[in-house]
């Protein structure tokens, strides 16, 4: 199966990105033909600093590699290095009703959050569809907030096939258990890159411990607290099964001490990311090797995306 996914270089990657996306990517890279990109073109739809942007893009590549993505198995590249994505986007734009774009939850959330309503922010999901369809990918491993966008890619593939003949597979979103990791401070909101509400993959052990210690566990209006559920979700991801079992039993028996749960969780996260922190430093110290990964990735990606675009142009009568 062909698979494509990506992450915007809009800030430091956090545990939501890791559990929702990267962990799934790791599991898929040996079994499937996978394309993992840094979505730099998506990142410029919201304010960013051109002076530090290249460094931010390279940081995300280093995150990918340090997390265990292997260029021998995965094609790792930067979105703007493959111009076929934006070319295919234009073709797909002509098949996209603007009403569908206006209804996108992420778009509406961003506007509500004060973002400028530029055309890039509105058409962002069409570019995402082009990212996926350029590889004729069947699947996009993402977190829950991106599902609606993958569904648009599926609708556009269907529409294209209906109008011009069977060309694209209909891609499906692929979700993990941790499809929605919540903010530690406000557990009714998702953990995000823009708020200081999450754990960055690069956080030092002391920072991780402090942030987890301060995580909100209080219930609002009875029932299980969203904050506690979120801590359990992370514990199941990173801790040994016997540790998870101990806290699950204590929770059931009403004997749980949240301070102990937090200590165990912080320990598990610190432990899980210890090799990551070390590898990331080494990767960033070797700029030539990192460049090689990206040059090679773009070359491999363009081979496939170029083929798709050429065939698509012919199909729709542009050639
Ligand atoms: P982005 O950069 O906002 O997020 C990257 C990935 O992380 C997931 N994610 C989460 N998962 C669980 N809990 C959270 N709190 C959380 N926050 C983020 C996202 O769902 C996503 O999978 N437009 C995309 C990037 C993109 C893309 C693509 C993805 C561009 N083209 C094609 C898939 C296929 C984005 O901005 O993701």
Coordinates of C-alpha atoms and ligand atoms in Angstrom, one line a residue:
X1 CA 0.0 0.0 0.0
X2 CA 1.2 3.6 -0.7
X3 CA 1.0 5.9 2.2
X4 CA 1.6 9.7 2.6
X5 CA 1.5 12.0 5.6
X6 CA 3.1 15.2 6.8
X7 CA 3.5 17.7 9.6
X8 CA 3.7 21.5 9.4
X9 CA 7.0 23.0 10.6
X10 CA 5.0 25.6 12.7
X11 CA 6.6 25.1 16.1
X12 CA 8.2 22.4 18.1
X13 CA 6.6 19.0 17.7
X14 CA 4.7 17.7 20.7
X15 CA 3.3 14.5 22.1
X16 CA 0.1 14.9 20.1
X17 CA 2.0 14.9 16.9
X18 CA 4.1 11.9 18.1
X19 CA 1.2 9.7 19.3
X20 CA -1.3 10.8 16.7
X21 CA 1.0 10.7 13.7
X22 CA 4.7 9.7 14.0
X23 CA 4.2 6.6 16.1
X24 CA 1.8 5.2 13.4
X25 CA 4.3 6.2 10.7
X26 CA 7.0 4.2 12.4
X27 CA 4.8 1.0 12.4
X28 CA 4.0 1.4 8.7
X29 CA 7.5 2.1 7.2
X30 CA 8.7 -1.5 6.9
X31 CA 5.5 -3.0 5.5
X32 CA 4.4 -0.3 3.0
X33 CA 5.7 2.3 0.5
X34 CA 5.6 5.4 2.7
X35 CA 6.1 9.1 1.9
X36 CA 6.6 11.4 4.9
X37 CA 7.0 15.1 4.2
X38 CA 7.5 18.4 6.0
X39 CA 4.5 20.5 5.0
X40 CA 6.3 23.8 4.6
X41 CA 3.7 25.2 2.1
X42 CA 0.9 24.5 4.6
X43 CA 2.9 26.3 7.3
X44 CA 3.1 29.7 5.4
X45 CA -0.7 30.1 5.6
X46 CA -0.3 31.4 9.2
X47 CA 2.3 33.9 10.4
X48 CA 5.9 32.6 10.5
X49 CA 9.4 34.0 10.5
X50 CA 11.2 33.6 7.2
X51 CA 14.6 34.0 8.9
X52 CA 14.2 31.0 11.1
X53 CA 12.0 28.9 8.8
X54 CA 14.7 26.8 7.2
X55 CA 16.0 25.9 10.7
X56 CA 12.5 25.0 11.7
X57 CA 12.0 22.7 8.7
X58 CA 15.3 21.0 9.4
X59 CA 14.3 20.6 13.1
X60 CA 11.2 18.6 12.0
X61 CA 13.3 16.4 9.7
X62 CA 15.7 15.8 12.6
X63 CA 12.6 14.9 14.7
X64 CA 11.5 12.4 12.1
X65 CA 14.9 10.7 11.9
X66 CA 15.5 10.8 15.7
X67 CA 12.1 9.2 16.2
X68 CA 13.2 6.3 14.1
X69 CA 12.0 7.0 10.6
X70 CA 14.5 5.5 8.3
X71 CA 15.3 6.9 4.9
X72 CA 16.1 3.4 3.7
X73 CA 12.4 2.5 4.1
X74 CA 10.6 5.9 4.1
X75 CA 10.9 8.7 1.5
X76 CA 11.4 11.7 3.6
X77 CA 11.2 15.1 1.9
X78 CA 10.1 18.7 2.0
X79 CA 6.8 19.5 0.4
X80 CA 8.0 22.6 -1.6
X81 CA 10.9 20.6 -3.1
X82 CA 8.3 18.7 -5.1
X83 CA 6.5 21.3 -7.2
X84 CA 4.1 18.7 -8.6
X85 CA 2.0 19.0 -5.4
X86 CA 1.0 22.6 -6.2
X87 CA 0.5 21.8 -9.9
X88 CA -1.9 19.0 -9.0
X89 CA -3.6 21.2 -6.5
X90 CA -4.6 23.6 -9.3
X91 CA -6.2 20.8 -11.2
X92 CA -8.1 19.6 -8.0
X93 CA -9.2 23.2 -7.3
X94 CA -11.4 23.2 -10.3
X95 CA -13.2 20.2 -8.9
X96 CA -13.7 21.6 -5.4
X97 CA -16.9 23.5 -4.5
X98 CA -16.0 26.5 -2.3
X99 CA -18.9 25.6 0.0
X100 CA -17.0 22.5 1.1
X101 CA -14.0 24.5 2.0
X102 CA -16.0 27.0 4.0
X103 CA -17.4 24.2 6.0
X104 CA -14.0 22.7 7.1
X105 CA -13.8 22.7 10.9
X106 CA -10.1 23.5 11.1
X107 CA -10.6 26.5 8.9
X108 CA -13.5 27.8 11.0
X109 CA -11.5 27.1 14.2
X110 CA -8.5 29.1 12.9
X111 CA -10.6 32.0 11.9
X112 CA -12.3 31.9 15.4
X113 CA -8.8 31.9 16.9
X114 CA -8.1 35.2 15.1
X115 CA -6.2 34.0 12.0
X116 CA -6.4 36.1 8.9
X117 CA -8.9 34.6 6.3
X118 CA -6.4 34.4 3.5
X119 CA -7.1 32.2 0.4
X120 CA -4.3 29.9 1.3
X121 CA -5.9 29.0 4.6
X122 CA -9.2 28.3 2.8
X123 CA -7.7 26.2 0.0
X124 CA -5.2 24.4 2.4
X125 CA -7.2 21.1 2.3
X126 CA -7.0 21.0 -1.6
X127 CA -3.2 21.1 -1.3
X128 CA -3.4 18.3 1.3
X129 CA -5.5 16.3 -1.2
X130 CA -2.9 16.9 -3.9
X131 CA -0.2 15.8 -1.5
X132 CA -2.0 12.5 -1.0
X133 CA -3.2 12.0 -4.6
X134 CA 0.2 12.9 -6.2
X135 CA 1.4 9.5 -4.9
X136 CA -1.9 7.7 -5.5
X137 CA -1.8 7.0 -1.8
X138 CA -4.5 4.8 -0.3
X139 CA -4.1 5.9 3.2
X140 CA -3.1 8.9 5.3
X141 CA -2.1 8.2 8.9
X142 CA -3.2 11.3 10.9
X143 CA -4.7 12.6 14.1
X144 CA -8.4 13.2 14.4
X145 CA -8.2 16.9 13.5
X146 CA -7.0 16.0 10.0
X147 CA -9.7 13.4 9.2
X148 CA -12.0 15.8 7.5
X149 CA -9.2 16.9 5.2
X150 CA -8.4 13.3 4.2
X151 CA -12.1 12.8 3.5
X152 CA -12.0 15.7 1.1
X153 CA -9.1 14.0 -0.6
X154 CA -11.3 11.0 -1.0
X155 CA -14.2 13.0 -2.3
X156 CA -11.9 14.7 -4.9
X157 CA -10.5 11.4 -6.0
X158 CA -14.0 10.1 -6.5
X159 CA -15.1 13.2 -8.4
X160 CA -12.0 13.1 -10.6
X161 CA -12.6 9.4 -11.3
X162 CA -16.2 9.9 -12.2
X163 CA -15.5 12.8 -14.5
X164 CA -12.4 11.6 -16.3
X165 CA -12.2 7.8 -15.7
X166 CA -10.6 5.8 -12.9
X167 CA -7.3 7.4 -12.0
X168 CA -6.9 7.6 -8.2
X169 CA -7.5 5.2 -5.3
X170 CA -9.9 6.6 -2.7
X171 CA -7.6 7.4 0.3
X172 CA -8.7 6.6 3.8
X173 CA -7.6 8.3 7.1
X174 CA -5.8 5.9 9.5
X175 CA -6.2 6.7 13.2
X176 CA -4.3 5.6 16.2
X177 CA -5.6 5.0 19.8
X178 CA -4.2 8.4 20.6
X179 CA -6.0 10.2 17.8
X180 CA -6.6 13.2 20.0
X181 CA -4.2 14.1 22.8
X182 CA -5.5 16.9 25.0
X183 CA -3.8 20.0 26.4
X184 CA -2.4 19.4 29.9
X185 CA -3.7 22.8 31.1
X186 CA -7.0 22.8 29.4
X187 CA -8.0 19.1 28.8
X188 CA -11.1 20.1 26.8
X189 CA -8.8 21.5 24.1
X190 CA -6.4 19.5 21.9
X191 CA -2.6 19.7 22.5
X192 CA -1.3 22.1 19.8
X193 CA 2.0 23.6 18.5
X194 CA 0.9 27.2 19.0
X195 CA -0.1 27.0 22.7
X196 CA 2.2 26.4 25.5
X197 CA 0.0 23.6 26.7
X198 CA 1.9 20.4 25.7
X199 CA 5.0 18.5 26.0
X200 CA 7.6 19.1 23.3
X201 CA 9.5 16.1 22.0
X202 CA 12.7 18.1 22.8
X203 CA 11.7 19.0 26.4
X204 CA 14.4 18.3 29.0
X205 CA 13.5 15.7 31.7
X206 CA 13.0 18.4 34.4
X207 CA 10.6 20.3 32.1
X208 CA 8.6 17.2 31.4
X209 CA 8.3 16.4 35.1
X210 CA 7.2 19.9 35.9
X211 CA 4.6 20.1 33.1
X212 CA 3.1 16.7 34.0
X213 CA 3.1 17.6 37.7
X214 CA 1.0 20.7 36.9
X215 CA -1.5 18.8 34.6
X216 CA -5.1 19.5 35.4
X217 CA -7.0 16.4 36.8
X218 CA -10.0 18.1 38.3
X219 CA -13.4 17.1 37.1
X220 CA -15.8 19.7 35.7
X221 CA -19.4 18.6 36.6
X222 CA -18.9 15.0 37.6
X223 CA -17.8 11.9 35.5
X224 CA -14.3 10.9 34.7
X225 CA -12.1 13.9 34.2
X226 CA -10.8 14.5 30.6
X227 CA -7.5 15.4 32.2
X228 CA -7.2 12.0 33.9
X229 CA -8.2 10.1 30.8
X230 CA -5.6 12.0 28.8
X231 CA -2.9 11.1 31.4
X232 CA -4.0 7.4 31.1
X233 CA -3.8 7.5 27.3
X234 CA -0.2 8.7 27.5
X235 CA 0.6 6.2 30.2
X236 CA -0.7 3.4 28.0
X237 CA 1.5 4.7 25.2
X238 CA 4.7 5.0 27.1
X239 CA 4.7 2.9 30.3
X240 CA 5.2 -0.8 30.9
X241 CA 1.9 -2.8 31.0
X242 CA 2.4 -3.7 34.6
X243 CA 2.7 -0.1 35.6
X244 CA -0.4 0.8 33.5
X245 CA -2.3 -2.2 35.2
X246 CA -1.4 -1.0 38.7
X247 CA -2.8 2.5 38.1
X248 CA -5.9 1.2 36.2
X249 CA -6.7 -1.0 39.2
X250 CA -6.2 1.8 41.7
X251 CA -8.5 4.0 39.6
X252 CA -11.2 1.4 39.6
X253 CA -10.9 0.9 43.3
X254 CA -11.0 4.6 43.9
X255 CA -7.6 4.4 45.6
X256 CA -5.6 6.3 43.0
X257 CA -3.2 9.0 43.9
X258 CA -2.8 11.4 40.9
X259 CA 0.6 12.6 42.1
X260 CA 1.9 9.0 41.8
X261 CA 0.3 8.6 38.4
X262 CA 2.0 11.8 37.2
X263 CA 5.4 10.7 38.6
X264 CA 5.1 7.4 36.8
X265 CA 4.0 9.0 33.5
X266 CA 6.7 11.6 33.6
X267 CA 9.3 8.9 34.2
X268 CA 7.9 6.8 31.3
X269 CA 8.0 9.8 28.9
X270 CA 11.5 10.8 30.0
X271 CA 12.7 7.3 29.5
X272 CA 11.0 6.8 26.1
X273 CA 12.6 10.0 24.7
X274 CA 16.1 9.7 26.1
X275 CA 17.5 8.1 22.9
X276 CA 15.5 10.5 20.8
X277 CA 17.1 13.5 22.5
X278 CA 20.6 12.1 21.9
X279 CA 20.1 11.1 18.3
X280 CA 18.5 14.4 17.4
X281 CA 21.6 16.3 18.6
X282 CA 23.8 14.1 16.5
X283 CA 21.6 14.4 13.4
X284 CA 21.5 18.2 13.6
X285 CA 25.3 18.3 14.0
X286 CA 25.7 16.6 10.5
X287 CA 24.2 19.1 8.1
X288 CA 25.6 17.3 5.0
X289 CA 23.9 14.0 5.9
X290 CA 20.6 15.7 6.6
X291 CA 20.8 17.5 3.2
X292 CA 21.5 14.2 1.5
X293 CA 18.3 12.7 3.1
X294 CA 16.3 15.6 1.7
X295 CA 17.8 15.7 -1.8
X296 CA 17.4 12.0 -2.1
X297 CA 13.8 12.1 -0.7
X298 CA 12.8 14.9 -3.2
X299 CA 14.3 12.9 -6.1
X300 CA 12.4 9.8 -5.2
X301 CA 9.2 11.7 -4.5
X302 CA 9.3 13.6 -7.8
X303 CA 9.7 10.4 -9.8
X304 CA 6.2 9.3 -8.6
X305 CA 4.5 12.7 -8.3
X306 CA 5.8 13.6 -11.8
X307 CA 4.4 10.4 -13.3
X308 CA 1.0 11.0 -11.7
X309 CA 0.9 14.6 -12.8
X310 CA 1.9 13.8 -16.4
X311 CA -0.8 11.1 -16.6
X312 CA -3.4 13.4 -15.0
X313 CA -2.6 16.2 -17.5
X314 CA -3.1 13.8 -20.3
X315 CA -6.3 12.5 -18.9
X316 CA -7.9 16.0 -18.5
X317 CA -6.8 17.1 -22.0
X318 CA -3.9 19.4 -21.0
X319 CA -1.5 17.3 -23.1
Ligands
LIG1 P1 -0.3 19.3 11.7 O1 1.1 19.7 11.5 O2 -1.2 20.2 12.3 O3 -0.3 18.0 12.6 C1 0.6 16.9 12.3 C2 -0.1 15.6 12.7 O4 -0.2 15.5 14.1 C3 -1.6 15.2 14.4 N1 -2.0 15.9 15.7 C4 -2.5 15.3 16.7 N2 -2.8 14.0 17.0 C5 -3.3 13.7 18.2 N3 -3.5 14.6 19.2 C6 -3.2 15.9 19.0 N4 -3.4 16.8 19.9 C7 -2.7 16.3 17.7 N5 -2.3 17.5 17.2 C8 -1.8 17.2 15.9 C9 -2.4 15.8 13.2 O5 -3.7 15.2 13.1 C10 -1.5 15.4 12.1 O6 -1.6 14.0 11.7 N6 -2.2 19.7 7.1 C11 -1.5 18.8 8.0 C12 -0.2 18.3 7.4 C13 -0.4 17.6 6.1 C14 -0.8 16.3 5.8 C15 -0.8 16.2 4.4 C16 -1.2 15.2 6.6 C17 -0.1 18.3 4.9 N7 -0.4 17.4 3.9 C18 -1.2 15.0 3.7 C19 -1.6 14.0 6.0 C20 -1.6 13.9 4.6 C21 -1.2 19.5 9.3 O7 -1.2 20.7 9.3 O8 -0.9 18.7 10.4

